[in-house]
Coordinates of C-alpha atoms in Angstrom, one line a residue:
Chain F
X413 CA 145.6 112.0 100.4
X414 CA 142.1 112.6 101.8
X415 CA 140.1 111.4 99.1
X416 CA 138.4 108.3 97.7
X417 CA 139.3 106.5 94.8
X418 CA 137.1 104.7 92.7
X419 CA 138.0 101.4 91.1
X420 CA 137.6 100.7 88.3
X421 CA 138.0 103.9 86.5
X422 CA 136.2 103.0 83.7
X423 CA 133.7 100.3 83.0
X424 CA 131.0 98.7 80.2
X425 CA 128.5 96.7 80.3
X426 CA 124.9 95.9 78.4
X427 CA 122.0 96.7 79.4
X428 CA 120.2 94.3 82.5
X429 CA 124.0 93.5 83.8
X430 CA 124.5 94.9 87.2
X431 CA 127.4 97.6 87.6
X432 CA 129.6 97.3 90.8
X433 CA 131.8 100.4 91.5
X434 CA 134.5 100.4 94.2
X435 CA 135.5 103.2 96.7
X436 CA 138.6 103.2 98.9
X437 CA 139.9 105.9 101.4
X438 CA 142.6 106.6 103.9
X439 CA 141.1 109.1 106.6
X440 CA 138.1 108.2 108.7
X441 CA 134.6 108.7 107.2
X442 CA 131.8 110.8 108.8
X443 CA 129.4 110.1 105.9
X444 CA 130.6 108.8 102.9
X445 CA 128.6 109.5 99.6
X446 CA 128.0 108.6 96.3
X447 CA 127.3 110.9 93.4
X448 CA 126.8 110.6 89.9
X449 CA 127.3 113.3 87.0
X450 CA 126.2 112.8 83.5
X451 CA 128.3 114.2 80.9
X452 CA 128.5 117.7 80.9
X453 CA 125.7 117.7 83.8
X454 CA 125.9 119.2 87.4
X455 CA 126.6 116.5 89.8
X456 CA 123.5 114.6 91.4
X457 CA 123.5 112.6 95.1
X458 CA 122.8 109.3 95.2
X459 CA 122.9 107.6 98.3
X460 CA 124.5 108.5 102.0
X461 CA 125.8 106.2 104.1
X462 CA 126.8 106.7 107.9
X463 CA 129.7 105.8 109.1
X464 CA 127.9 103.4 111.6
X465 CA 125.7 102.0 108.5
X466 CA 127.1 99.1 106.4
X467 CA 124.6 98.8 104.5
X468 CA 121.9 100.9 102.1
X469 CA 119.0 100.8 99.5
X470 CA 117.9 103.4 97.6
X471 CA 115.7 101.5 94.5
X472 CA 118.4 100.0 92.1
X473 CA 121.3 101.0 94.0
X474 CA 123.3 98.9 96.9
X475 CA 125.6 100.5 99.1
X476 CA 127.8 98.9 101.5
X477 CA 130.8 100.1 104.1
X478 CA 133.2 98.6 105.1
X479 CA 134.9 100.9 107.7
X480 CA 137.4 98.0 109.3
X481 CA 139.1 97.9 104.7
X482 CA 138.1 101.7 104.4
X483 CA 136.3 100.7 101.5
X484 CA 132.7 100.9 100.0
X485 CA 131.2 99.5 97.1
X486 CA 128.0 100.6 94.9
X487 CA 125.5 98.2 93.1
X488 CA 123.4 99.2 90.3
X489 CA 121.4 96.4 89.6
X490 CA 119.5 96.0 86.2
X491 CA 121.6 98.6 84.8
X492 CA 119.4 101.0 81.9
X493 CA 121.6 102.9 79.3
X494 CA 120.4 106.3 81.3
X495 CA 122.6 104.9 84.0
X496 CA 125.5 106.0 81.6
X497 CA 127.6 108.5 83.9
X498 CA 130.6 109.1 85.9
X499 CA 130.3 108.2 89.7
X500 CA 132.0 109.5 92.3
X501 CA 132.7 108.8 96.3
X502 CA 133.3 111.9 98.7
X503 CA 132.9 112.6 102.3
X504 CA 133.4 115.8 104.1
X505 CA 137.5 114.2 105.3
X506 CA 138.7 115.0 108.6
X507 CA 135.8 117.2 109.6
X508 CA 136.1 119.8 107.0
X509 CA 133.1 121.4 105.0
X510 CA 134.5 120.2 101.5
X511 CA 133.6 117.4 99.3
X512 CA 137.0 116.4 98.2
X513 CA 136.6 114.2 94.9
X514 CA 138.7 111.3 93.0
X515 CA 138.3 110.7 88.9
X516 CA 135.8 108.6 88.9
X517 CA 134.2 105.5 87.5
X518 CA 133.1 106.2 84.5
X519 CA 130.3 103.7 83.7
X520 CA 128.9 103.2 79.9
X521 CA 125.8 101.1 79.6
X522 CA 125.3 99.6 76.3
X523 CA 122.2 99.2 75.0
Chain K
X120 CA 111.3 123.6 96.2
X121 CA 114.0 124.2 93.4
X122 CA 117.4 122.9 93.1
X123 CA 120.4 124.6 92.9
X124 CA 120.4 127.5 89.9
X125 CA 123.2 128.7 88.3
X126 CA 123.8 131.2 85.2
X127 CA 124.6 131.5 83.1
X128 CA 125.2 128.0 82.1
X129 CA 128.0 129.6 79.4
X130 CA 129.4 131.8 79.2
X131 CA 132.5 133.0 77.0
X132 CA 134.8 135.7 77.5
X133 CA 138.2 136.6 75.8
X134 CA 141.7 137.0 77.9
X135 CA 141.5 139.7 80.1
X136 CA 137.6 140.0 80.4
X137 CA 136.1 139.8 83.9
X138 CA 133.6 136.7 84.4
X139 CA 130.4 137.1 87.1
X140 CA 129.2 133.6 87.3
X141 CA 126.0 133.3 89.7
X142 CA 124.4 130.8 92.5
X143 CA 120.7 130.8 93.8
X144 CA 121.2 128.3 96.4
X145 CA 118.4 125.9 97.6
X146 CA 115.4 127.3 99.5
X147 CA 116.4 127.3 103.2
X148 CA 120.1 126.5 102.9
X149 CA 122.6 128.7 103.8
X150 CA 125.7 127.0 102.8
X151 CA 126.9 128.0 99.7
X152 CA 130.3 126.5 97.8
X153 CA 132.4 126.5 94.9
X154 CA 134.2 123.7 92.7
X155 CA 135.9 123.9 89.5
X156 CA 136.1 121.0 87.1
X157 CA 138.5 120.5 84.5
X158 CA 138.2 118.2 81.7
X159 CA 138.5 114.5 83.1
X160 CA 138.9 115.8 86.2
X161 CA 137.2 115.6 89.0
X162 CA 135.6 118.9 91.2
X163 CA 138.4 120.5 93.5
X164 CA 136.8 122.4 96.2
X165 CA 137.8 126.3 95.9
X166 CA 135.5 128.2 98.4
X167 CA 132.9 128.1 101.0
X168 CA 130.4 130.7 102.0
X169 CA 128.0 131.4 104.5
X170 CA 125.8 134.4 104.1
X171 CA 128.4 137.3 104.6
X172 CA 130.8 135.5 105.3
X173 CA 134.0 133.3 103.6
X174 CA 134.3 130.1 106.1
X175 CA 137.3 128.8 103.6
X176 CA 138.8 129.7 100.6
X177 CA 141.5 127.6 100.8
X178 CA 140.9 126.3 97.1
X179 CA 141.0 129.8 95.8
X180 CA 143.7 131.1 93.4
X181 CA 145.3 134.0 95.6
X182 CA 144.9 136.8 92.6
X183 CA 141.7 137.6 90.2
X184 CA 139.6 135.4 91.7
X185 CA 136.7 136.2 94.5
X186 CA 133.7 135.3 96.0
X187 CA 131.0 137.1 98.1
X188 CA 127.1 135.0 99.0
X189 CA 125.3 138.6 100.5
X190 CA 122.4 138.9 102.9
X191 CA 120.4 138.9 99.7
X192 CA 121.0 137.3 96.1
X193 CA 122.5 134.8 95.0
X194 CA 126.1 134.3 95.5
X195 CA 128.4 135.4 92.7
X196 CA 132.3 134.1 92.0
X197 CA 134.2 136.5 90.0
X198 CA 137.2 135.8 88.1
X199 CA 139.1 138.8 86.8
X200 CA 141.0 139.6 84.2
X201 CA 140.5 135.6 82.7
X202 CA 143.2 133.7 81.0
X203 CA 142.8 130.8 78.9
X204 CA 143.6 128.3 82.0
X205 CA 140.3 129.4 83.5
X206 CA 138.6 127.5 81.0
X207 CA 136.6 125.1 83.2
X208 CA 132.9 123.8 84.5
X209 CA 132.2 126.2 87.9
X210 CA 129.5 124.6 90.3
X211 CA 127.9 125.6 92.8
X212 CA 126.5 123.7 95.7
X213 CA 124.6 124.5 98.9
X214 CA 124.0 122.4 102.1
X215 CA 121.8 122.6 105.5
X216 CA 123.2 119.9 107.1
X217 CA 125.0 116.5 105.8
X218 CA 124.1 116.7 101.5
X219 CA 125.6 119.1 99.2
X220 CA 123.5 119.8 96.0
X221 CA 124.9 120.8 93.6
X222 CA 123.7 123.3 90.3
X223 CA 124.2 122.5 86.6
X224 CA 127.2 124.5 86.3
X225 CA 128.5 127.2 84.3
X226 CA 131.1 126.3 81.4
X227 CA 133.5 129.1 81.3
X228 CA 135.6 129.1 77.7
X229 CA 138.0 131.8 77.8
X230 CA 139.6 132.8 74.4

């Protein structure tokens, strides 16, 4: 199906630990992105990566790409308790104008 | 510039009521779409507007539901005649190019 999946779909850690989320799709990406949505929040964007990037910083986040595994991964280095959230991978697949979304990795951060 | 508004952010109706549920997109954009989100879900794309016009509404239920984004105002999705399974987080989102942002949401509870 043309959508990403995130792996793992759920995961905890403490507090300073880094958080590594996974993304893998079928279709070709345009630009894949990364959101995160706290619970019971609108969604918020993260980070957009092209698909001719394989690689991006936005402060504590690390994206990569890996187009040849159709797969991307997000960092979130020295991970704070308000990094507590679902994330979610999402491109606009095979040229249409909707986000199509997977469940998720939802991501507790213990204090 | 301000983000995305919605409103209400709930709103609660009983079976049979009609819902209005509203979307000021971001200054400037004029790209306007709609996603549902049920519990542990993620969003699922339902329609996509332009000013005047529906581009897609493939992910619209084919009765009660509709969605009009005029010259002026916001853009309004209208669910008529609700039943208990509309019971869901609506967002909206706008775009002018590659990012959808998205809106806080309105959480519809139908009795």
């Amino acid at each position: 199906s043309q959508q990403g999946e995130e792996d793992p779909q759920a995961l905890s850690i403490q507090e300073g630990e880094n958080a590594t989320m996974n993304c893998s799709y079928k279709t070709s990406i345009n630009n894949l992105q990364w959101y995160r949505q706290n619970s019971g929040r609108g969604l918020v964007h993260l980070i957009l990566i092209r698909s001719n990037e394989r690689e991006k910083h936005s402060g504590r986040l690390r994206v990569t790409l890996d187009t040849s595994k159709k797969s991307s991964s997000l960092l979130i280095t020295a991970s704070r308790a308000a990094d507590t959230a679902s994330y979610f991978c999402t491109d606009l697949w095979g040229g249409s104008e909707k986000l199509v979304f997977g469940k998720g990795t939802k991501l507790t951060v213990n204090p | 510039n301000a983000g995305v508004m919605q409103n209400p952010r709930h709103l609660v109706r009983r079976r049979g009521q009609e819902a209005r549920l509203r979307c000021s997109p971001m200054k400037g954009h004029s790209h306007v779409y709609w996603y549902r989100q049920l519990p542990e879900e993620g969003l699922k794309f339902m329609v996509y507007l332009q000013k005047e016009n529906i581009i897609d509404e493939s992910g619209m239920p084919k009765e009660r539901f509709s969605a009009e984004f005029p010259k002026e105002g916001p853009s309004i999705l209208r669910i008529q005649q609700v039943v208990r399974g509309d019971s869901a987080a609506y967002f909206c989102a706008s775009s002018l190019a590659d990012t959808q942002y998205f809106g806080p949401g309105t959480r519809l509870t139908v009795l």
